[in-house]
Coordinates of C-alpha atoms and ligand atoms in Angstrom, one line a residue:
M1 CA -28.1 52.7 248.0
N2 CA -26.4 52.0 251.3
S3 CA -24.0 54.4 253.0
I4 CA -21.5 52.8 255.3
V5 CA -21.7 54.4 258.7
K6 CA -19.0 52.4 260.6
L7 CA -15.6 52.0 259.0
P8 CA -12.7 49.8 260.3
C9 CA -10.4 51.7 262.6
D10 CA -8.2 49.2 264.4
D11 CA -5.8 50.5 267.1
R12 CA -2.1 51.2 266.3
S13 CA -0.8 49.1 269.1
C14 CA -0.8 45.6 267.5
G15 CA 2.5 43.9 268.4
W16 CA 2.3 41.5 265.4
Y17 CA 2.0 44.4 262.9
A18 CA 4.6 46.5 264.8
A19 CA 7.1 43.6 264.5
L20 CA 7.0 43.7 260.7
P21 CA 9.1 46.0 258.6
E22 CA 7.4 49.2 257.2
P23 CA 5.3 48.1 254.2
Q24 CA 5.6 49.7 250.7
P25 CA 3.4 52.7 250.3
A26 CA -0.2 51.8 249.8
R27 CA -1.9 51.8 246.4
R28 CA -5.2 53.5 246.8
L29 CA -8.5 53.7 244.9
V30 CA -8.5 56.8 242.8
G31 CA -10.7 57.8 239.8
E32 CA -13.3 55.6 238.1
Q33 CA -12.3 52.0 237.9
R34 CA -14.0 49.0 236.3
A35 CA -13.5 45.4 237.4
D36 CA -14.9 42.0 236.7
H37 CA -15.0 41.2 240.4
V38 CA -14.4 43.3 243.5
V39 CA -13.5 41.6 246.8
I40 CA -13.9 43.9 249.8
G41 CA -11.9 43.1 252.9
A42 CA -8.3 41.7 252.8
G43 CA -8.5 39.4 255.8
F44 CA -8.2 35.6 255.5
A45 CA -11.6 35.5 253.7
G46 CA -11.0 38.2 251.2
L47 CA -7.5 37.1 250.4
A48 CA -8.6 33.6 249.8
A49 CA -11.5 34.6 247.7
A50 CA -9.4 36.9 245.5
R51 CA -6.8 34.3 245.0
R52 CA -9.3 31.6 244.0
L53 CA -11.2 33.9 241.7
A54 CA -7.9 34.7 239.9
S55 CA -7.1 31.0 239.4
H56 CA -10.5 30.4 237.9
L57 CA -10.4 33.5 235.8
P58 CA -6.8 34.4 234.9
H59 CA -7.9 37.1 232.4
A60 CA -10.4 38.8 234.6
R61 CA -9.6 42.1 236.4
I62 CA -10.0 41.5 240.1
L63 CA -9.7 44.3 242.7
L64 CA -9.2 43.5 246.4
V65 CA -10.0 46.6 248.4
D66 CA -9.4 47.2 252.1
A67 CA -10.0 50.3 254.3
Q68 CA -6.7 49.7 256.1
R69 CA -3.3 48.1 255.3
V70 CA -3.2 44.4 254.6
G71 CA -2.6 42.7 257.9
Y72 CA -4.0 45.5 260.0
G73 CA -7.5 44.1 260.6
A74 CA -8.5 41.2 262.8
S75 CA -6.8 38.6 260.5
G76 CA -3.5 40.2 261.3
R77 CA -4.1 40.7 265.0
N78 CA -5.4 37.4 266.3
S79 CA -3.6 34.9 268.5
G80 CA -2.2 33.0 265.5
F81 CA -3.9 29.6 266.1
V82 CA -5.0 27.9 262.9
I83 CA -7.4 25.4 264.4
D84 CA -8.6 22.2 262.8
L85 CA -11.0 21.2 265.5
P86 CA -14.3 23.0 265.5
H87 CA -15.1 25.1 268.6
K88 CA -16.9 23.5 271.5
F89 CA -20.4 24.6 270.3
A90 CA -19.9 23.0 266.9
L91 CA -18.3 19.9 268.6
E92 CA -21.6 19.5 270.5
H93 CA -23.6 19.3 267.3
P94 CA -25.7 16.1 267.4
D95 CA -24.9 15.1 263.8
P96 CA -21.4 13.4 263.4
L97 CA -21.4 14.2 259.7
H98 CA -21.7 18.0 260.5
K99 CA -18.6 17.8 262.6
Q100 CA -16.6 15.7 260.1
R101 CA -17.5 18.3 257.4
L102 CA -16.2 21.1 259.6
L103 CA -13.0 19.2 260.3
G104 CA -12.5 18.5 256.7
L105 CA -13.0 22.1 255.7
N106 CA -10.7 23.4 258.4
R107 CA -8.0 20.9 257.4
A108 CA -8.3 21.8 253.8
A109 CA -7.7 25.4 254.8
I110 CA -4.6 24.4 256.8
D111 CA -3.3 22.4 253.7
Q112 CA -3.9 25.4 251.5
L113 CA -2.1 27.8 253.8
Q114 CA 0.8 25.4 254.2
T115 CA 1.2 25.1 250.5
L116 CA 1.1 28.8 249.9
I117 CA 3.6 29.5 252.7
G118 CA 6.0 27.0 251.2
R119 CA 5.4 28.1 247.6
H120 CA 5.9 31.8 248.3
G121 CA 8.5 31.5 251.1
I122 CA 6.2 33.4 253.5
E123 CA 8.1 33.9 256.8
C124 CA 5.4 33.8 259.4
Q125 CA 6.7 31.4 262.2
W126 CA 4.4 28.7 260.7
S127 CA 4.6 25.7 262.9
H128 CA 2.9 22.4 263.3
A129 CA 2.9 22.9 267.1
G130 CA -0.5 21.4 268.0
K131 CA -2.4 23.0 270.8
Y132 CA -2.9 22.6 274.6
Q133 CA -6.4 23.1 276.0
G134 CA -5.6 23.9 279.6
A135 CA -7.5 23.8 282.9
V136 CA -6.5 25.5 286.1
G137 CA -9.3 24.8 288.7
P138 CA -12.3 22.5 289.0
R139 CA -14.4 24.5 286.5
G140 CA -11.7 24.2 283.9
L141 CA -11.3 20.5 284.7
A142 CA -15.0 19.9 284.2
Y143 CA -14.8 21.6 280.8
L144 CA -11.8 19.5 279.9
E145 CA -13.6 16.3 280.8
H146 CA -16.4 17.3 278.5
F147 CA -14.0 18.2 275.7
E148 CA -12.3 14.8 276.1
S149 CA -15.7 13.0 275.7
L150 CA -16.4 15.1 272.6
L151 CA -13.0 14.2 271.1
A152 CA -13.5 10.5 271.9
D153 CA -16.9 10.6 270.2
L154 CA -15.4 12.2 267.1
G155 CA -12.5 9.6 267.1
E156 CA -9.9 12.4 267.1
P157 CA -6.5 11.8 268.6
Y158 CA -5.6 13.6 271.8
R159 CA -3.3 13.2 274.8
L160 CA -3.8 14.1 278.4
V161 CA -0.9 16.1 279.8
E162 CA -0.5 16.5 283.6
R163 CA 0.8 19.4 285.6
S164 CA 4.6 18.5 285.7
E165 CA 4.9 17.7 282.0
L166 CA 3.0 20.9 281.2
A167 CA 5.3 22.9 283.4
S168 CA 8.3 21.6 281.5
V169 CA 7.0 23.0 278.3
L170 CA 5.1 26.1 279.4
G171 CA 7.4 27.1 282.2
T172 CA 4.6 27.4 284.7
D173 CA 2.8 25.0 287.0
H174 CA -0.3 27.1 287.0
Y175 CA -2.3 24.5 285.0
S176 CA -3.5 21.3 286.6
R177 CA -4.0 19.4 283.3
A178 CA -4.4 19.9 279.6
I179 CA -5.5 18.0 276.5
F180 CA -3.0 18.2 273.7
T181 CA -4.5 17.9 270.2
P182 CA -1.9 17.6 267.3
G183 CA -3.8 19.2 264.4
C184 CA -3.4 22.9 265.2
Y185 CA -0.8 25.1 263.5
L186 CA 0.7 28.4 264.9
M187 CA 1.8 31.4 263.0
Q188 CA 2.6 35.2 263.1
P189 CA -0.8 36.5 261.8
A190 CA 0.3 39.9 260.5
A191 CA 3.3 38.3 258.7
L192 CA 1.1 35.5 257.2
V193 CA -1.6 37.9 256.0
R194 CA 0.9 40.4 254.5
G195 CA 2.7 37.4 252.8
L196 CA -0.6 36.2 251.4
G197 CA -1.4 39.7 250.1
G198 CA 2.0 40.1 248.6
S199 CA 1.8 36.8 246.7
L200 CA -1.5 37.1 244.9
P201 CA -1.7 36.3 241.2
E202 CA -1.0 39.2 238.8
N203 CA -4.6 39.8 237.9
V204 CA -5.5 40.7 241.5
E205 CA -4.8 44.4 242.2
V206 CA -4.7 45.3 245.9
L207 CA -6.0 48.7 246.9
E208 CA -5.3 49.6 250.5
E209 CA -6.4 52.5 252.7
S210 CA -9.4 52.7 250.5
P211 CA -12.6 52.5 252.5
I212 CA -15.7 51.8 250.5
Q213 CA -18.2 54.4 251.7
R214 CA -21.2 53.4 249.7
L215 CA -22.6 50.5 247.7
E216 CA -25.1 51.4 245.0
K217 CA -27.0 49.3 242.6
S218 CA -26.8 50.5 239.0
S219 CA -28.2 49.4 235.7
S220 CA -25.1 47.3 234.9
G221 CA -24.3 46.0 238.4
W222 CA -22.8 47.8 241.4
V223 CA -21.0 51.1 242.1
L224 CA -18.6 51.1 245.0
Q225 CA -17.9 54.6 246.2
G226 CA -14.6 55.4 247.9
N227 CA -13.1 58.6 249.1
D228 CA -11.2 59.5 245.9
G229 CA -12.7 57.2 243.4
C230 CA -15.3 54.5 242.6
I231 CA -15.5 51.1 241.1
R232 CA -18.1 49.7 238.7
T233 CA -18.5 46.0 238.7
P234 CA -21.1 43.3 238.2
S235 CA -19.8 41.2 241.1
V236 CA -19.0 42.0 244.7
L237 CA -17.6 39.5 247.2
L238 CA -17.7 40.7 250.9
G239 CA -15.0 39.4 253.2
T240 CA -15.8 42.2 255.7
S241 CA -16.7 40.2 258.8
I242 CA -18.7 42.3 261.2
F243 CA -18.7 45.2 258.7
T244 CA -20.9 43.2 256.3
Q245 CA -23.9 44.8 258.2
E246 CA -22.7 48.2 257.1
F247 CA -23.3 47.3 253.5
G248 CA -27.0 46.6 254.3
F249 CA -26.8 42.9 254.6
L250 CA -27.3 40.5 257.6
R251 CA -28.5 43.4 259.6
N252 CA -29.1 42.7 263.3
R253 CA -27.8 39.1 262.8
L254 CA -24.1 39.6 263.6
L255 CA -22.8 40.3 267.1
P256 CA -19.7 42.5 267.3
V257 CA -17.3 41.2 269.9
M258 CA -13.8 42.5 270.7
T259 CA -11.1 40.6 272.5
F260 CA -7.6 41.8 273.5
A261 CA -4.0 40.6 273.7
S262 CA -0.8 41.8 275.2
W263 CA 2.8 40.5 274.6
T264 CA 6.2 40.9 276.2
R265 CA 9.5 41.6 274.6
P266 CA 11.4 38.4 273.6
L267 CA 12.6 36.7 276.8
S268 CA 16.3 36.4 277.3
D269 CA 18.2 33.1 277.7
A270 CA 18.3 33.7 281.4
E271 CA 14.6 34.3 281.7
M272 CA 13.8 31.2 279.7
A273 CA 16.1 29.2 282.0
R274 CA 14.5 30.8 285.1
V275 CA 11.1 29.5 284.2
G276 CA 12.2 26.4 282.3
A277 CA 10.0 27.1 279.3
Q278 CA 10.3 25.9 275.7
A279 CA 9.5 28.2 272.8
D280 CA 6.7 27.9 270.2
W281 CA 3.6 26.6 271.9
G282 CA 0.0 27.7 272.3
L283 CA -2.6 27.0 275.0
T284 CA -6.3 27.9 274.8
P285 CA -8.5 27.7 277.9
A286 CA -10.6 24.7 278.5
D287 CA -13.3 27.1 279.7
H288 CA -13.6 29.4 276.7
A289 CA -14.0 32.5 278.9
G290 CA -10.5 31.9 280.3
T291 CA -7.1 33.0 279.1
T292 CA -5.2 32.1 276.0
V293 CA -1.4 31.9 276.4
R294 CA 1.2 31.6 273.7
M295 CA 5.0 31.6 273.5
T296 CA 6.2 32.7 270.0
Q297 CA 9.2 31.3 268.2
D298 CA 11.1 34.5 269.1
R299 CA 10.1 33.9 272.8
R300 CA 7.5 36.5 273.5
L301 CA 4.8 35.5 275.9
I302 CA 1.3 36.5 274.8
I303 CA -1.8 36.8 277.1
R304 CA -5.3 37.0 275.5
N305 CA -8.5 37.4 277.4
T306 CA -11.4 39.8 278.0
Y307 CA -14.4 40.0 275.7
R308 CA -16.4 43.1 275.1
H309 CA -19.7 43.6 273.2
V310 CA -18.8 46.6 270.9
P311 CA -22.0 48.0 269.3
R312 CA -19.7 50.9 268.1
Y313 CA -17.3 48.6 266.4
G314 CA -15.1 50.5 264.0
R315 CA -13.7 52.6 266.8
S316 CA -10.4 51.7 268.4
V317 CA -10.4 51.4 272.2
D318 CA -9.3 54.5 274.1
D319 CA -6.0 54.6 276.0
A320 CA -7.7 54.3 279.5
T321 CA -9.6 51.1 278.5
R322 CA -6.4 49.7 277.0
A323 CA -4.5 50.5 280.2
R324 CA -7.2 48.7 282.3
I325 CA -7.1 45.7 280.0
R326 CA -3.3 45.6 280.1
E327 CA -3.5 45.5 283.9
D328 CA -5.9 42.5 283.7
H329 CA -3.4 40.8 281.3
A330 CA -0.6 41.6 283.7
K331 CA -2.5 39.9 286.5
A332 CA -3.0 36.8 284.4
F333 CA 0.7 36.9 283.5
R334 CA 1.9 37.3 287.1
A335 CA -0.3 34.4 288.2
R336 CA 1.4 32.2 285.7
Y337 CA 4.9 33.6 285.7
P338 CA 5.6 35.2 289.1
Q339 CA 9.4 34.9 288.4
L340 CA 9.0 37.1 285.4
A341 CA 6.9 39.8 287.1
E342 CA 9.4 42.5 286.0
V343 CA 9.1 41.6 282.3
P344 CA 6.9 44.3 280.8
F345 CA 4.3 44.1 278.0
T346 CA 5.4 46.1 275.0
H347 CA 2.0 46.1 273.2
T348 CA -1.6 45.6 274.0
W349 CA -4.2 45.5 271.3
G350 CA -7.8 44.6 270.5
G351 CA -9.7 43.4 267.5
A352 CA -13.3 42.9 266.5
Y353 CA -15.0 40.0 264.9
A354 CA -18.5 38.7 264.4
I355 CA -20.3 35.9 266.3
S356 CA -24.0 34.9 266.0
R357 CA -26.4 33.9 268.6
N358 CA -27.0 30.5 267.0
F359 CA -23.3 30.1 266.2
T360 CA -24.1 29.8 262.5
N361 CA -21.8 31.1 259.8
F362 CA -23.2 32.8 256.8
F363 CA -21.9 31.7 253.3
G364 CA -23.6 32.5 250.1
Q365 CA -25.4 35.0 247.9
L366 CA -27.0 38.1 249.4
D367 CA -28.3 40.0 246.3
D368 CA -27.8 39.9 242.6
G369 CA -24.1 39.8 242.1
V370 CA -23.3 40.2 245.9
F371 CA -21.8 37.2 247.8
A372 CA -20.4 37.0 251.3
T373 CA -18.8 34.8 253.9
A374 CA -19.3 36.3 257.4
C375 CA -19.4 35.4 261.0
D376 CA -16.8 32.8 261.8
N377 CA -17.5 32.9 265.5
G378 CA -13.9 33.8 266.3
V379 CA -11.9 31.0 264.5
G380 CA -11.4 32.9 261.2
A381 CA -7.9 31.9 260.2
A382 CA -9.0 28.4 259.0
W383 CA -12.6 29.3 258.4
G384 CA -12.0 32.6 256.6
T385 CA -9.5 30.8 254.3
I386 CA -11.7 28.0 253.3
S387 CA -14.9 29.9 253.1
G388 CA -13.3 32.7 251.0
T389 CA -11.9 30.1 248.6
L390 CA -15.3 28.3 248.3
L391 CA -17.1 31.6 247.9
A392 CA -15.1 32.2 244.7
D393 CA -16.1 28.7 243.5
L394 CA -19.7 29.6 244.2
V395 CA -19.4 32.9 242.2
V396 CA -18.0 31.2 239.1
G397 CA -20.5 28.3 239.3
A398 CA -17.9 25.6 240.1
S399 CA -19.0 22.5 241.9
S400 CA -17.2 20.3 244.4
T401 CA -17.7 18.2 247.5
Q402 CA -16.2 21.0 249.6
L403 CA -18.8 23.4 248.3
D404 CA -21.6 20.9 249.2
D405 CA -20.0 20.5 252.6
I406 CA -19.8 24.2 253.3
R407 CA -23.4 24.8 252.2
A408 CA -24.5 21.9 254.5
V409 CA -22.8 23.4 257.6
T410 CA -23.6 27.1 257.2
G411 CA -26.9 28.9 257.5
M412 CA -28.5 32.1 258.5
P413 CA -27.3 33.7 261.8
S414 CA -30.3 34.3 264.0
L415 CA -31.9 37.7 264.5
N416 CA -30.7 39.7 267.5
P417 CA -33.1 41.4 269.9
P418 CA -33.2 45.2 269.5
E419 CA -30.9 47.6 271.4
P420 CA -30.7 48.3 274.3
F421 CA -31.8 44.7 275.2
L422 CA -29.1 43.2 273.0
G423 CA -26.3 45.2 274.6
L424 CA -27.6 44.6 278.1
G425 CA -28.0 40.9 277.5
V426 CA -24.7 40.3 275.8
S427 CA -22.7 42.4 278.3
T428 CA -24.3 40.7 281.3
R429 CA -23.6 37.3 279.8
I430 CA -19.9 38.2 279.2
R431 CA -19.5 39.6 282.7
W432 CA -21.3 36.5 284.2
A433 CA -19.0 34.2 282.2
A434 CA -15.9 36.1 283.3
W435 CA -17.0 35.9 287.0
N436 CA -17.7 32.2 286.8
S437 CA -14.5 31.6 285.0
R438 CA -12.3 33.7 287.2
S439 CA -10.2 30.7 288.2
E440 CA -9.3 30.1 284.6
L441 CA -8.5 33.8 283.7
Ligands
FAD1 C1 -7.2 39.2 269.8 C2 -7.8 38.2 268.8 C3 -7.4 36.9 268.9 C4 -8.0 36.0 268.0 N1 -7.4 34.7 267.9 C5 -7.7 33.9 266.9 C6 -7.0 32.7 266.7 O1 -6.0 32.4 267.4 N2 -7.4 31.9 265.6 C7 -8.4 32.2 264.8 O2 -8.7 31.5 263.9 N3 -9.1 33.4 265.0 C8 -8.8 34.2 266.0 N4 -9.4 35.4 266.1 C9 -10.5 35.7 265.2 C10 -10.0 36.0 263.8 O3 -9.0 37.0 263.9 C11 -11.2 36.5 262.9 O4 -12.2 35.5 263.0 C12 -10.7 36.6 261.4 O5 -9.7 37.5 261.3 C13 -11.8 37.0 260.5 O6 -11.3 37.0 259.2 P1 -12.1 37.7 258.0 O7 -11.2 37.7 256.8 O8 -13.4 37.2 257.9 O9 -12.3 39.2 258.5 P2 -11.3 40.4 259.0 O10 -9.9 39.9 259.2 O11 -12.0 41.2 260.0 O12 -11.2 41.3 257.6 C14 -12.2 42.2 257.2 C15 -11.5 43.3 256.5 O13 -12.5 44.1 255.9 C16 -12.1 45.4 255.9 N5 -13.3 46.3 255.7 C17 -14.4 46.3 256.5 N6 -15.2 47.3 256.1 C18 -14.6 47.8 254.9 C19 -15.0 48.9 254.0 N7 -16.2 49.6 254.2 N8 -14.2 49.2 253.0 C20 -13.0 48.5 252.8 N9 -12.6 47.5 253.7 C21 -13.4 47.2 254.7 C22 -11.4 45.5 257.2 O14 -10.4 46.6 257.2 C23 -10.7 44.2 257.4 O15 -9.3 44.2 257.0 C24 -9.0 36.4 267.1 C25 -9.4 37.7 267.0 C26 -8.8 38.6 267.9 C27 -9.3 40.0 267.8

């Protein structure tokens, strides 16, 4: 038996979610239920797993259960980049085949999302905008040079964009240079996740605001205990990211990290003209400890930076911390857009996700009838989608090249040192990176 100690409790200040209409009332877990499969976690991973299971098993009863509303967790509160290129650490992998596999999997996820968005008419600002990787000072430029060599090795297309051209798109001459890669898509994450949740096949029932408090082995499988009901099932799929540890699996192997974003109200025509910006672009920092900036299709500017190690994940940040982080975001905003200094942020929010010390994603079986995909190292839109899909394939015993590929590129996240050494080590490293990267923040 495993009692869950930490439950998701994301803050109420996510702009993406606030911009959506009120959802229909939640359907909750009540009474004793039986299901052929239960997917816990309705983020990108859980949504994709439930959808794929349903397409394999159209007559099975599949429950998709989340502690919060669909779109409220990390999948609905990220920066909305659906990235095809693996992160720097994966791009540095010595085996070219490893990188090609990751690329292929990410691109399959993008194709899948694009098809679903088209088929179900999901309005989520989906856009094939590509992505700028931007450098401000010498440190950023050194990272950019390295990134360029990795792209050249991989044979991937890219374009160097210099300050003046960048300024004509971004409306700021803050960046010295960027690399533009064309394969990234942008979206409104809460809208996309809600749209995916609302378009699941009929044999998937979505239960929201239904935290699973306990996972118990029984003679016929598993019992999932909620607040007002329970589910008996032979098969559990965990799409619970960092919370996977709470179910007793991958303990001390996942690192809980939180990052934060703020956005402005939509800019007026006059403000757009004042800075000379276009809408609908995204820039991530060449030095990963720097600042991500995005302009949405409805012309809000988003600033994302700041990492925190959050051993007490499952708690939302307090107002004082949020105010401090908002001030840091405002500083980054003013550095880029001094002409818009009076434009206020309307929302500041945080979200937690899992990384591992060896940057390895877990994918596979954890116990009899328990499967998980966890630890996407912060690029979960594409990875969650493809790993959730393939997890369902694994559960039903399907075989495919993609399944072979994901098995080849995933593994076991390495063990963390015990607290307090872990917390001290990670926090020091985050602070050190932020200090070194201050020109890029
Ligand atoms: C500010 C920010 C910006 C980011 N930017 C990007 C980006 O641009 N692109 C990108 O790809 N990634 C980005 N990420 C990371 C990305 O959001 C995550 O990697 C991704 O959402 C993980 O998806 P998931 O489905 O695995 O998990 P999650 O989205 O975390 O879903 C897990 C779900 O499990 C539920 N759950 C947990 N425990 C229980 C329980 N006991 N009972 C019931 N339900 C439970 C939670 O409520 C949650 O909804 C960002 C993250 C943040 C916070």
